[in-house]
Amino acid sequence: MNKNKALVVFSGGQDSTTCLFWAKRAFKHVYALSFRYGQKHEKEVELAREIARKAGVDFGVMDVPLIGRLGHNALTDTSMPMDEQIPDGAFCPNTFVPGRNLFFLSIAAVYAREQGINHLVTGVSQTDYSGYPDCRDSFIRSLNVTLNLAMDEQFVIHTPLMWLDKAETWALADELGVLDLVRHDTLTCYNGIPGDGCGHCPACKLRREGLEKYLLMKNKEL
Ligand code: ZN
């Protein structure tokens, strides 16, 4: 296993793009891996490819349509609107894709192993986790142990955003010199609009509020 290589689970959104540049600073060779899982906005894969090209990192795509077909959720089902918030009686929004991070990270680990990579990077965050159980630190730690036991390897899962809120994630992008790239080239919006997005879906709101908070803090410091 090569300590200079890392694989980033990469969607082309704000979080994983920030992680991609974080990984570029921390490791000599960085690989980005995206997934096509039947998401409504498949163009996010092409945006991801373009960001990876700009970042100068190797890019790969895995086709895993099974994940979209297994569960019933608003990210893959075109007949379902995306909830603005967690519905009464539910534990998380209908944009939750059950098992997604479990599948993605497991597949990423197998892929990484083939390439002699043991560092995995994911943009999950417990701070703004919106009720998604597989974004929590306890899950990632548990999975890290499981992957090592499953393949008798020494994977290390890095989660640079785990304890950052959205404003702090923008601050990290700025520190890495990619605030403008993250702002204009990434896709976070549930309605599939890159950059500042549609402005009203939950993902856009979270992203914009974080950016406004960060820019306010930055301007006070100047
Ligand atoms: Zn939006």
mmCIF file of C-alpha atoms and ligand atoms in Angstrom:
data_model
loop_
_atom_site.group_PDB
_atom_site.id
_atom_site.type_symbol
_atom_site.label_atom_id
_atom_site.label_comp_id
_atom_site.label_asym_id
_atom_site.label_seq_id
_atom_site.Cartn_x
_atom_site.Cartn_y
_atom_site.Cartn_z
ATOM 1 C CA MET A 1 0.000 0.000 0.000
ATOM 2 C CA ASN A 2 1.222 3.422 -0.940
ATOM 3 C CA LYS A 3 1.032 6.139 1.700
ATOM 4 C CA ASN A 4 1.146 8.827 -0.958
ATOM 5 C CA LYS A 5 -2.081 7.802 -2.644
ATOM 6 C CA ALA A 6 -5.658 8.647 -1.706
ATOM 7 C CA LEU A 7 -9.024 7.922 -3.264
ATOM 8 C CA VAL A 8 -11.766 10.524 -2.853
ATOM 9 C CA VAL A 9 -15.418 9.488 -3.060
ATOM 10 C CA PHE A 10 -16.418 12.264 -5.391
ATOM 11 C CA SER A 11 -19.865 13.547 -6.405
ATOM 12 C CA GLY A 12 -18.871 16.961 -7.741
ATOM 13 C CA GLY A 13 -20.748 18.722 -4.939
ATOM 14 C CA GLN A 14 -19.418 21.383 -2.577
ATOM 15 C CA ASP A 15 -18.319 18.949 0.111
ATOM 16 C CA SER A 16 -16.544 16.316 -1.945
ATOM 17 C CA THR A 17 -14.883 18.969 -4.131
ATOM 18 C CA THR A 18 -13.486 20.654 -1.024
ATOM 19 C CA CYS A 19 -12.288 17.200 0.072
ATOM 20 C CA LEU A 20 -10.659 16.630 -3.317
ATOM 21 C CA PHE A 21 -8.500 19.726 -2.900
ATOM 22 C CA TRP A 22 -7.861 18.889 0.758
ATOM 23 C CA ALA A 23 -6.592 15.485 -0.428
ATOM 24 C CA LYS A 24 -4.419 17.127 -3.078
ATOM 25 C CA ARG A 25 -2.694 19.060 -0.305
ATOM 26 C CA ALA A 26 -2.286 15.997 1.911
ATOM 27 C CA PHE A 27 -1.328 13.311 -0.645
ATOM 28 C CA LYS A 28 0.922 13.109 -3.657
ATOM 29 C CA HIS A 29 -1.440 11.127 -5.881
ATOM 30 C CA VAL A 30 -5.182 11.656 -5.712
ATOM 31 C CA TYR A 31 -7.896 9.681 -7.475
ATOM 32 C CA ALA A 32 -11.545 10.702 -7.669
ATOM 33 C CA LEU A 33 -14.278 8.088 -7.902
ATOM 34 C CA SER A 34 -17.875 8.948 -8.835
ATOM 35 C CA PHE A 35 -20.979 6.790 -8.893
ATOM 36 C CA ARG A 36 -23.839 6.591 -11.345
ATOM 37 C CA TYR A 37 -26.647 5.138 -9.256
ATOM 38 C CA GLY A 38 -29.752 6.303 -11.069
ATOM 39 C CA GLN A 39 -29.718 9.778 -9.521
ATOM 40 C CA LYS A 40 -32.134 12.215 -11.182
ATOM 41 C CA HIS A 41 -29.322 14.568 -12.072
ATOM 42 C CA GLU A 42 -26.896 12.315 -13.888
ATOM 43 C CA LYS A 43 -25.104 15.328 -15.274
ATOM 44 C CA GLU A 44 -23.467 15.657 -11.853
ATOM 45 C CA VAL A 45 -21.120 12.884 -13.035
ATOM 46 C CA GLU A 46 -20.027 15.001 -16.019
ATOM 47 C CA LEU A 47 -19.555 18.049 -13.783
ATOM 48 C CA ALA A 48 -17.496 15.866 -11.450
ATOM 49 C CA ARG A 49 -15.346 14.716 -14.367
ATOM 50 C CA GLU A 50 -14.738 18.343 -15.364
ATOM 51 C CA ILE A 51 -13.752 19.370 -11.822
ATOM 52 C CA ALA A 52 -11.385 16.394 -11.599
ATOM 53 C CA ARG A 53 -9.820 17.480 -14.883
ATOM 54 C CA LYS A 54 -9.315 21.018 -13.574
ATOM 55 C CA ALA A 55 -7.853 19.621 -10.362
ATOM 56 C CA GLY A 56 -5.504 17.425 -12.379
ATOM 57 C CA VAL A 57 -6.513 14.165 -10.686
ATOM 58 C CA ASP A 58 -7.409 10.776 -12.128
ATOM 59 C CA PHE A 59 -11.133 10.222 -12.442
ATOM 60 C CA GLY A 60 -13.206 7.060 -12.525
ATOM 61 C CA VAL A 61 -16.939 6.278 -12.601
ATOM 62 C CA MET A 62 -18.686 3.207 -11.227
ATOM 63 C CA ASP A 63 -22.116 2.227 -12.487
ATOM 64 C CA VAL A 64 -24.185 1.001 -9.566
ATOM 65 C CA PRO A 65 -27.828 1.355 -10.688
ATOM 66 C CA LEU A 66 -28.862 -1.270 -8.153
ATOM 67 C CA ILE A 67 -28.595 1.286 -5.343
ATOM 68 C CA GLY A 68 -31.162 3.562 -6.962
ATOM 69 C CA ARG A 69 -33.531 0.676 -7.596
ATOM 70 C CA LEU A 70 -33.396 -0.830 -4.101
ATOM 71 C CA GLY A 71 -34.951 1.931 -2.025
ATOM 72 C CA HIS A 72 -37.674 4.509 -2.447
ATOM 73 C CA ASN A 73 -36.267 8.025 -2.198
ATOM 74 C CA ALA A 74 -36.518 11.458 -3.765
ATOM 75 C CA LEU A 75 -32.997 11.534 -5.215
ATOM 76 C CA THR A 76 -33.721 8.683 -7.638
ATOM 77 C CA ASP A 77 -37.527 8.580 -7.937
ATOM 78 C CA THR A 78 -38.602 11.220 -10.453
ATOM 79 C CA SER A 79 -42.205 11.113 -9.230
ATOM 80 C CA MET A 80 -41.235 12.171 -5.690
ATOM 81 C CA PRO A 81 -40.678 15.826 -4.770
ATOM 82 C CA MET A 82 -37.741 16.564 -2.462
ATOM 83 C CA ASP A 83 -38.935 17.336 1.068
ATOM 84 C CA GLU A 84 -38.134 20.722 2.447
ATOM 85 C CA GLN A 85 -37.747 19.209 5.873
ATOM 86 C CA ILE A 86 -38.068 15.997 7.848
ATOM 87 C CA PRO A 87 -41.731 14.883 7.672
ATOM 88 C CA ASP A 88 -43.659 14.152 10.891
ATOM 89 C CA GLY A 89 -42.894 10.679 12.140
ATOM 90 C CA ALA A 90 -39.874 10.219 9.839
ATOM 91 C CA PHE A 91 -36.305 10.243 11.144
ATOM 92 C CA CYS A 92 -34.725 11.873 8.095
ATOM 93 C CA PRO A 93 -35.746 13.643 4.846
ATOM 94 C CA ASN A 94 -36.946 11.676 1.792
ATOM 95 C CA THR A 95 -33.670 12.502 0.043
ATOM 96 C CA PHE A 96 -31.970 9.846 2.177
ATOM 97 C CA VAL A 97 -30.741 6.939 0.042
ATOM 98 C CA PRO A 98 -30.541 4.035 2.496
ATOM 99 C CA GLY A 99 -27.115 2.434 2.588
ATOM 100 C CA ARG A 100 -25.605 4.807 0.039
ATOM 101 C CA ASN A 101 -22.455 5.690 1.950
ATOM 102 C CA LEU A 102 -22.069 2.079 3.078
ATOM 103 C CA PHE A 103 -22.163 0.880 -0.545
ATOM 104 C CA PHE A 104 -20.075 3.713 -1.961
ATOM 105 C CA LEU A 105 -17.303 3.446 0.615
ATOM 106 C CA SER A 106 -17.245 -0.358 0.403
ATOM 107 C CA ILE A 107 -16.959 -0.253 -3.390
ATOM 108 C CA ALA A 108 -14.382 2.552 -3.118
ATOM 109 C CA ALA A 109 -12.317 0.393 -0.747
ATOM 110 C CA VAL A 110 -12.304 -2.576 -3.135
ATOM 111 C CA TYR A 111 -11.410 -0.256 -6.020
ATOM 112 C CA ALA A 112 -8.674 1.415 -3.940
ATOM 113 C CA ARG A 113 -7.232 -1.938 -2.921
ATOM 114 C CA GLU A 114 -6.872 -2.889 -6.590
ATOM 115 C CA GLN A 115 -4.873 0.305 -7.129
ATOM 116 C CA GLY A 116 -2.713 -0.146 -4.030
ATOM 117 C CA ILE A 117 -4.367 2.762 -2.230
ATOM 118 C CA ASN A 118 -5.259 2.623 1.459
ATOM 119 C CA HIS A 119 -6.377 6.197 2.152
ATOM 120 C CA LEU A 120 -10.047 6.901 1.471
ATOM 121 C CA VAL A 121 -11.539 10.389 1.717
ATOM 122 C CA THR A 122 -15.224 11.221 2.075
ATOM 123 C CA GLY A 123 -17.027 14.533 2.559
ATOM 124 C CA VAL A 124 -19.561 13.391 5.142
ATOM 125 C CA SER A 125 -20.276 15.745 8.029
ATOM 126 C CA GLN A 126 -21.990 15.074 11.324
ATOM 127 C CA THR A 127 -22.471 18.800 11.941
ATOM 128 C CA ASP A 128 -24.878 19.362 9.035
ATOM 129 C CA TYR A 129 -25.943 15.760 8.637
ATOM 130 C CA SER A 130 -29.656 16.499 8.126
ATOM 131 C CA GLY A 131 -30.594 13.308 9.941
ATOM 132 C CA TYR A 132 -28.659 11.024 7.568
ATOM 133 C CA PRO A 133 -27.353 8.249 9.838
ATOM 134 C CA ASP A 134 -24.528 7.276 7.470
ATOM 135 C CA CYS A 135 -22.909 10.708 7.741
ATOM 136 C CA ARG A 136 -22.124 10.226 11.421
ATOM 137 C CA ASP A 137 -18.648 9.718 12.810
ATOM 138 C CA SER A 138 -19.651 6.525 14.646
ATOM 139 C CA PHE A 139 -20.752 4.931 11.353
ATOM 140 C CA ILE A 140 -17.534 5.873 9.536
ATOM 141 C CA ARG A 141 -15.364 4.513 12.373
ATOM 142 C CA SER A 142 -17.361 1.306 12.463
ATOM 143 C CA LEU A 143 -17.122 0.878 8.684
ATOM 144 C CA ASN A 144 -13.375 1.535 8.763
ATOM 145 C CA VAL A 145 -12.917 -1.366 11.178
ATOM 146 C CA THR A 146 -15.249 -3.553 9.119
ATOM 147 C CA LEU A 147 -13.424 -2.861 5.834
ATOM 148 C CA ASN A 148 -10.079 -3.673 7.435
ATOM 149 C CA LEU A 149 -11.447 -6.924 8.823
ATOM 150 C CA ALA A 150 -13.213 -7.789 5.575
ATOM 151 C CA MET A 151 -10.115 -7.444 3.391
ATOM 152 C CA ASP A 152 -7.324 -7.782 5.949
ATOM 153 C CA GLU A 153 -6.069 -4.333 4.963
ATOM 154 C CA GLN A 154 -5.150 -1.096 6.718
ATOM 155 C CA PHE A 155 -7.573 1.359 5.193
ATOM 156 C CA VAL A 156 -7.773 4.810 6.739
ATOM 157 C CA ILE A 157 -10.993 6.731 6.090
ATOM 158 C CA HIS A 158 -10.427 10.487 6.252
ATOM 159 C CA THR A 159 -13.374 12.810 6.924
ATOM 160 C CA PRO A 160 -11.994 16.370 6.782
ATOM 161 C CA LEU A 161 -15.472 17.915 7.082
ATOM 162 C CA MET A 162 -16.841 15.729 9.881
ATOM 163 C CA TRP A 163 -16.942 18.481 12.524
ATOM 164 C CA LEU A 164 -17.250 21.503 10.236
ATOM 165 C CA ASP A 165 -20.469 23.370 9.540
ATOM 166 C CA LYS A 166 -21.170 24.766 6.059
ATOM 167 C CA ALA A 167 -19.542 28.142 6.833
ATOM 168 C CA GLU A 168 -16.384 26.361 8.008
ATOM 169 C CA THR A 169 -16.430 24.187 4.879
ATOM 170 C CA TRP A 170 -16.447 27.369 2.772
ATOM 171 C CA ALA A 171 -13.576 28.669 4.909
ATOM 172 C CA LEU A 172 -11.618 25.494 4.151
ATOM 173 C CA ALA A 173 -12.266 25.880 0.404
ATOM 174 C CA ASP A 174 -11.008 29.462 0.634
ATOM 175 C CA GLU A 175 -7.916 28.373 2.575
ATOM 176 C CA LEU A 176 -7.251 25.798 -0.167
ATOM 177 C CA GLY A 177 -7.553 28.554 -2.790
ATOM 178 C CA VAL A 178 -10.632 27.096 -4.491
ATOM 179 C CA LEU A 179 -13.534 29.143 -3.122
ATOM 180 C CA ASP A 180 -14.522 30.422 -6.586
ATOM 181 C CA LEU A 181 -14.180 27.004 -8.203
ATOM 182 C CA VAL A 182 -16.324 25.391 -5.501
ATOM 183 C CA ARG A 183 -18.860 28.195 -5.734
ATOM 184 C CA HIS A 184 -19.264 28.146 -9.520
ATOM 185 C CA ASP A 185 -18.408 24.629 -10.723
ATOM 186 C CA THR A 186 -19.992 22.306 -8.162
ATOM 187 C CA LEU A 187 -23.515 20.922 -8.039
ATOM 188 C CA THR A 188 -25.246 20.626 -4.679
ATOM 189 C CA CYS A 189 -28.778 21.699 -5.671
ATOM 190 C CA TYR A 190 -31.537 19.060 -5.478
ATOM 191 C CA ASN A 191 -33.005 20.600 -8.636
ATOM 192 C CA GLY A 192 -29.821 19.956 -10.603
ATOM 193 C CA ILE A 193 -28.690 23.559 -11.106
ATOM 194 C CA PRO A 194 -24.907 24.014 -10.715
ATOM 195 C CA GLY A 195 -23.209 26.876 -8.884
ATOM 196 C CA ASP A 196 -25.540 28.944 -6.700
ATOM 197 C CA GLY A 197 -28.356 26.556 -7.685
ATOM 198 C CA CYS A 198 -32.130 27.079 -7.599
ATOM 199 C CA GLY A 199 -31.839 28.993 -4.335
ATOM 200 C CA HIS A 200 -34.819 27.436 -2.566
ATOM 201 C CA CYS A 201 -34.249 23.680 -2.107
ATOM 202 C CA PRO A 202 -32.854 22.542 1.297
ATOM 203 C CA ALA A 203 -29.376 21.911 -0.161
ATOM 204 C CA CYS A 204 -29.230 25.389 -1.726
ATOM 205 C CA LYS A 205 -30.445 27.022 1.490
ATOM 206 C CA LEU A 206 -27.828 25.262 3.611
ATOM 207 C CA ARG A 207 -25.104 26.088 1.096
ATOM 208 C CA ARG A 208 -26.075 29.758 0.739
ATOM 209 C CA GLU A 209 -26.519 30.362 4.472
ATOM 210 C CA GLY A 210 -23.085 28.866 5.054
ATOM 211 C CA LEU A 211 -21.506 31.032 2.369
ATOM 212 C CA GLU A 212 -23.168 34.198 3.655
ATOM 213 C CA LYS A 213 -22.051 33.412 7.215
ATOM 214 C CA TYR A 214 -18.491 32.752 6.060
ATOM 215 C CA LEU A 215 -18.240 35.894 3.892
ATOM 216 C CA LEU A 216 -19.597 37.990 6.789
ATOM 217 C CA MET A 217 -16.957 36.543 9.139
ATOM 218 C CA LYS A 218 -14.235 37.098 6.551
ATOM 219 C CA ASN A 219 -15.222 40.708 5.899
ATOM 220 C CA LYS A 220 -15.186 41.460 9.635
ATOM 221 C CA GLU A 221 -11.637 40.145 9.846
ATOM 222 C CA LEU A 222 -10.400 42.223 6.914
HETATM 223 ZN ZN ZN B 1 -31.499 24.068 -5.205
#
